[in-house]
Coordinates of C-alpha atoms in Angstrom, one line a residue:
M1 CA -6.7 -21.1 -2.3
N2 CA -3.3 -21.5 -4.0
R3 CA -3.1 -18.4 -6.1
L4 CA 0.3 -17.5 -4.5
K5 CA 1.5 -21.0 -3.8
D6 CA 5.3 -21.2 -3.2
K7 CA 5.8 -17.4 -3.7
V8 CA 7.7 -15.4 -1.1
A9 CA 6.1 -12.0 -0.2
I10 CA 7.3 -9.1 1.8
V11 CA 4.6 -6.7 3.1
T12 CA 6.1 -3.6 4.7
G13 CA 4.2 -2.0 7.5
S14 CA 2.2 -5.2 8.1
T15 CA 2.0 -4.9 11.9
S16 CA -1.3 -3.0 11.6
G17 CA -4.2 -1.9 9.4
I18 CA -4.1 -2.5 5.7
G19 CA -0.8 -4.4 5.9
I20 CA -2.4 -7.0 8.1
G21 CA -5.3 -7.5 5.7
I22 CA -2.9 -7.9 2.8
A23 CA -0.6 -10.3 4.7
N24 CA -3.5 -12.5 5.9
L25 CA -4.9 -12.9 2.4
F26 CA -1.4 -13.6 0.9
A27 CA -0.8 -16.4 3.5
A28 CA -4.3 -17.8 2.8
E29 CA -3.4 -18.0 -0.9
G30 CA -0.2 -20.0 -0.1
A31 CA 2.5 -17.4 0.0
K32 CA 5.3 -17.4 2.6
V33 CA 4.8 -13.9 4.1
V34 CA 7.4 -11.7 5.8
I35 CA 5.7 -9.4 8.3
C36 CA 7.8 -6.3 8.9
G37 CA 7.6 -3.1 10.9
R38 CA 9.1 -1.5 13.9
R39 CA 6.8 -3.2 16.5
E40 CA 8.1 -6.7 17.1
A41 CA 5.3 -7.7 19.5
K42 CA 2.6 -6.6 17.1
G43 CA 4.4 -8.3 14.2
Q44 CA 4.6 -11.5 16.1
E45 CA 0.9 -11.4 16.8
V46 CA 0.2 -11.2 13.1
V47 CA 2.6 -14.1 12.5
D48 CA 1.0 -16.2 15.2
A49 CA -2.5 -15.6 13.8
I50 CA -1.3 -16.6 10.3
V51 CA 0.3 -19.8 11.5
K52 CA -2.7 -20.7 13.6
A53 CA -4.8 -20.4 10.4
G54 CA -2.5 -22.8 8.6
G55 CA -0.3 -20.3 6.7
E56 CA 3.4 -19.6 6.8
A57 CA 4.9 -16.3 8.0
S58 CA 7.8 -14.8 9.9
Y59 CA 8.6 -11.4 11.4
H60 CA 11.5 -9.1 10.5
F61 CA 12.2 -5.7 11.9
M62 CA 12.2 -2.8 9.5
D63 CA 12.2 1.0 9.9
I64 CA 11.1 2.5 6.5
T65 CA 13.3 5.6 7.3
D66 CA 16.4 3.5 8.0
T67 CA 18.2 2.3 4.8
D68 CA 20.3 -0.2 6.7
S69 CA 17.2 -2.0 8.0
I70 CA 15.6 -2.0 4.6
E71 CA 18.7 -3.6 3.0
K72 CA 18.9 -6.2 5.8
L73 CA 15.2 -7.1 5.3
F74 CA 15.8 -8.2 1.7
A75 CA 19.1 -9.9 2.4
D76 CA 17.8 -11.9 5.3
T77 CA 14.6 -12.8 3.4
A78 CA 16.5 -14.0 0.4
E79 CA 18.8 -16.0 2.6
K80 CA 15.9 -17.6 4.5
Y81 CA 13.6 -18.4 1.6
G82 CA 16.0 -18.5 -1.4
K83 CA 14.1 -15.8 -3.3
I84 CA 11.7 -12.8 -3.2
D85 CA 8.7 -12.8 -5.6
I86 CA 6.5 -10.1 -4.2
L87 CA 7.0 -6.8 -2.5
V88 CA 4.2 -4.7 -1.2
N89 CA 5.4 -1.2 -0.3
N90 CA 2.7 -0.4 2.3
A91 CA 4.8 1.2 5.1
A92 CA 4.1 4.9 5.6
N93 CA 3.7 7.4 8.4
V94 CA 0.3 8.8 8.0
A95 CA 0.4 10.0 11.7
L96 CA 2.9 12.7 10.9
K97 CA 1.4 16.2 11.3
D98 CA 0.5 17.7 7.9
G99 CA -1.6 20.7 6.7
R100 CA -1.8 23.6 4.3
V101 CA 1.2 24.9 2.4
D102 CA 1.6 27.9 4.7
E103 CA 1.4 25.7 7.8
L104 CA 4.1 23.2 6.7
T105 CA 7.7 23.6 7.8
L106 CA 10.5 22.1 5.8
E107 CA 11.1 19.6 8.6
M108 CA 7.5 18.4 8.4
W109 CA 7.7 18.2 4.6
D110 CA 11.0 16.2 4.7
S111 CA 9.8 13.8 7.4
I112 CA 6.7 12.8 5.4
F113 CA 8.7 12.4 2.2
Q114 CA 11.3 10.4 4.0
S115 CA 8.8 7.8 5.1
D116 CA 6.2 7.9 2.3
M117 CA 8.3 8.6 -0.8
R118 CA 12.0 8.0 0.0
G119 CA 11.3 4.7 1.8
T120 CA 9.1 3.3 -1.0
F121 CA 11.8 4.3 -3.6
Y122 CA 14.6 2.6 -1.6
A123 CA 12.7 -0.6 -0.9
T124 CA 11.9 -0.8 -4.6
K125 CA 15.6 -0.2 -5.5
C126 CA 16.7 -2.9 -3.1
V127 CA 14.3 -5.6 -4.2
I128 CA 14.9 -5.3 -8.0
P129 CA 18.3 -7.2 -8.0
Y130 CA 16.6 -10.1 -6.2
M131 CA 13.7 -10.2 -8.6
Q132 CA 16.1 -10.0 -11.5
E133 CA 17.6 -13.3 -10.3
N134 CA 14.1 -15.0 -10.6
E135 CA 13.2 -16.7 -13.8
N136 CA 9.7 -15.4 -13.5
G137 CA 10.7 -11.9 -12.2
G138 CA 8.4 -10.5 -9.6
S139 CA 5.6 -8.2 -8.7
I140 CA 6.0 -4.9 -6.8
I141 CA 2.8 -3.4 -5.4
N142 CA 2.9 0.2 -4.1
I143 CA 0.2 1.4 -1.8
G144 CA -0.7 4.9 -2.8
S145 CA -3.6 7.0 -1.7
M146 CA -6.7 8.7 -3.1
A147 CA -5.1 11.9 -1.7
S148 CA -3.1 12.0 -4.9
C149 CA -6.3 12.1 -7.1
G150 CA -6.9 15.8 -6.5
G151 CA -6.4 18.8 -4.2
D152 CA -7.8 18.9 -0.7
L153 CA -7.9 21.3 2.3
G154 CA -5.0 19.6 4.1
S155 CA -2.4 16.8 4.1
T156 CA -0.4 18.6 1.4
A157 CA 2.9 16.8 1.9
Y158 CA 1.3 13.4 2.3
A159 CA -0.7 13.9 -1.0
C160 CA 2.4 15.1 -2.9
A161 CA 4.4 12.2 -1.6
K162 CA 1.8 9.7 -2.7
A163 CA 1.6 11.4 -6.1
G164 CA 5.3 10.7 -6.4
V165 CA 4.6 7.0 -5.6
D166 CA 2.1 7.0 -8.5
M167 CA 4.9 8.1 -10.9
L168 CA 7.5 5.8 -9.4
T169 CA 5.1 3.0 -10.2
Q170 CA 5.0 3.8 -13.8
Y171 CA 8.8 4.4 -14.2
T172 CA 9.6 1.1 -12.4
A173 CA 7.1 -0.8 -14.6
L174 CA 8.6 0.7 -17.8
Q175 CA 12.2 0.2 -16.9
Y176 CA 12.0 -3.5 -15.7
G177 CA 9.0 -4.9 -17.5
K178 CA 11.1 -6.7 -20.0
Q179 CA 12.7 -8.6 -17.1
N180 CA 9.3 -9.8 -16.0
I181 CA 9.2 -7.4 -13.1
R182 CA 5.8 -5.8 -12.9
C183 CA 4.9 -2.8 -10.8
N184 CA 1.4 -1.5 -10.0
C185 CA -0.1 0.9 -7.4
V186 CA -3.2 0.6 -5.4
R187 CA -4.9 3.7 -4.1
P188 CA -7.1 3.0 -1.1
G189 CA -10.2 5.1 -0.3
L190 CA -11.4 5.5 3.2
I191 CA -10.3 2.3 4.9
V192 CA -11.5 1.8 8.5
T193 CA -9.4 -0.7 10.4
P194 CA -9.7 -2.2 13.9
Q195 CA -6.8 0.0 14.8
N196 CA -8.1 3.4 13.5
D197 CA -11.9 2.9 13.8
A198 CA -12.2 4.8 17.1
N199 CA -10.1 7.6 15.8
V200 CA -12.2 8.2 12.6
P201 CA -14.9 10.8 13.5
Q202 CA -18.4 9.8 12.6
V203 CA -18.8 13.1 10.7
L204 CA -15.9 12.0 8.4
K205 CA -17.5 8.6 7.9
D206 CA -20.8 10.2 7.0
I207 CA -19.1 12.6 4.4
F208 CA -17.4 9.7 2.7
T209 CA -20.4 7.3 2.7
S210 CA -22.6 10.0 1.2
N211 CA -20.1 10.2 -1.7
I212 CA -19.2 6.5 -2.0
M213 CA -21.2 4.6 -4.7
V214 CA -21.6 1.5 -2.5
N215 CA -23.2 1.3 0.9
R216 CA -20.1 1.1 3.1
Y217 CA -16.6 2.4 3.6
G218 CA -13.6 0.1 3.0
C219 CA -11.9 -2.5 5.1
P220 CA -8.3 -3.9 4.8
E221 CA -9.5 -6.9 3.0
D222 CA -10.7 -4.8 0.1
I223 CA -7.2 -3.7 -0.6
G224 CA -5.8 -7.2 0.2
H225 CA -8.0 -8.8 -2.5
M226 CA -6.7 -6.4 -5.2
C227 CA -3.1 -7.0 -4.0
V228 CA -3.6 -10.8 -4.3
Y229 CA -4.6 -10.4 -7.9
L230 CA -1.6 -8.1 -8.6
A231 CA 0.8 -10.5 -6.9
S232 CA -0.5 -13.5 -8.7
D233 CA 0.2 -14.9 -12.2
E234 CA -3.3 -13.9 -13.1
S235 CA -2.1 -10.3 -13.6
S236 CA 0.9 -11.2 -15.7
Y237 CA -0.3 -8.8 -18.5
F238 CA -1.1 -6.0 -16.0
T239 CA 1.6 -3.5 -15.1
G240 CA 2.3 0.2 -14.8
Q241 CA -1.2 0.8 -13.5
V242 CA -2.6 3.0 -10.7
V243 CA -5.8 1.4 -9.4
T244 CA -8.1 3.3 -7.1
V245 CA -10.1 1.0 -4.7
D246 CA -12.4 3.5 -3.1
G247 CA -16.0 2.3 -3.6
G248 CA -16.4 4.7 -6.6
L249 CA -15.6 7.8 -4.6
N250 CA -13.4 9.4 -7.3
A251 CA -15.5 8.2 -10.2
H252 CA -18.0 11.1 -10.1
T253 CA -18.1 14.9 -9.8
P254 CA -17.9 16.2 -6.3
T255 CA -21.4 17.7 -6.4
V256 CA -23.3 14.4 -6.7
A257 CA -24.0 14.0 -2.9
Q258 CA -25.4 17.6 -2.7
F259 CA -27.6 17.1 -5.8
K260 CA -29.0 13.9 -4.2
Q261 CA -30.0 16.0 -1.1
L262 CA -31.9 18.3 -3.5
S263 CA -33.5 15.4 -5.4
S264 CA -32.1 16.9 -8.5
R265 CA -29.9 15.8 -11.4
T266 CA -28.9 19.3 -12.5
W267 CA -29.0 22.9 -11.4

């Protein structure tokens, strides 16, 4: 359980959901984890749970829409721990109202891009100088979304922002790879967390599970395990990749579930 021993990791948006799952597994693998978000009480709960389990963690306030708080996060972390090895860009505001092209206002579009695209870009920009100081560079992991895999009926701005994260991943990997700074993106499928379980309608769960190749929808630890690999030295030859962790949802044509109902392989 020492795959991340002595590494310093920042996981943005780690006061809930997927961020908690990533942070817990990082700490279990020996990383010193910085929990950050806007909710101090929630963040401290995550820190306390990690420490109780034998790990090391601390909380730092960060608002992904506030550049000053992003800069302070990295400066304070480097001062406290002496370096930054890992950044997981997980923070995003999926609760913002979104919809079809004709339904979106410019204000809605800009708000979603500010948190989901602009914030990821600026955190990446800020961490690079710290990683350049490391002999072994560092690993940047962006949390994308399967929404960027193809068109859908809603969530237009969110999907476009996450598609931008996919491309930012590849540009970052290309531009800084020779300095031992790797960058990859993880696209989660349907992830049901303790925080959102009650808000995910059963009909939506049924739609997803009928199209997923395994017998369940995802949990935060599914994303966390992939992030552990990408953060560890095991993935030193792995960069510039966008990996979809969705139970196989996007690995088949969208008619498969319907053909199954008809007991047919073709029409």
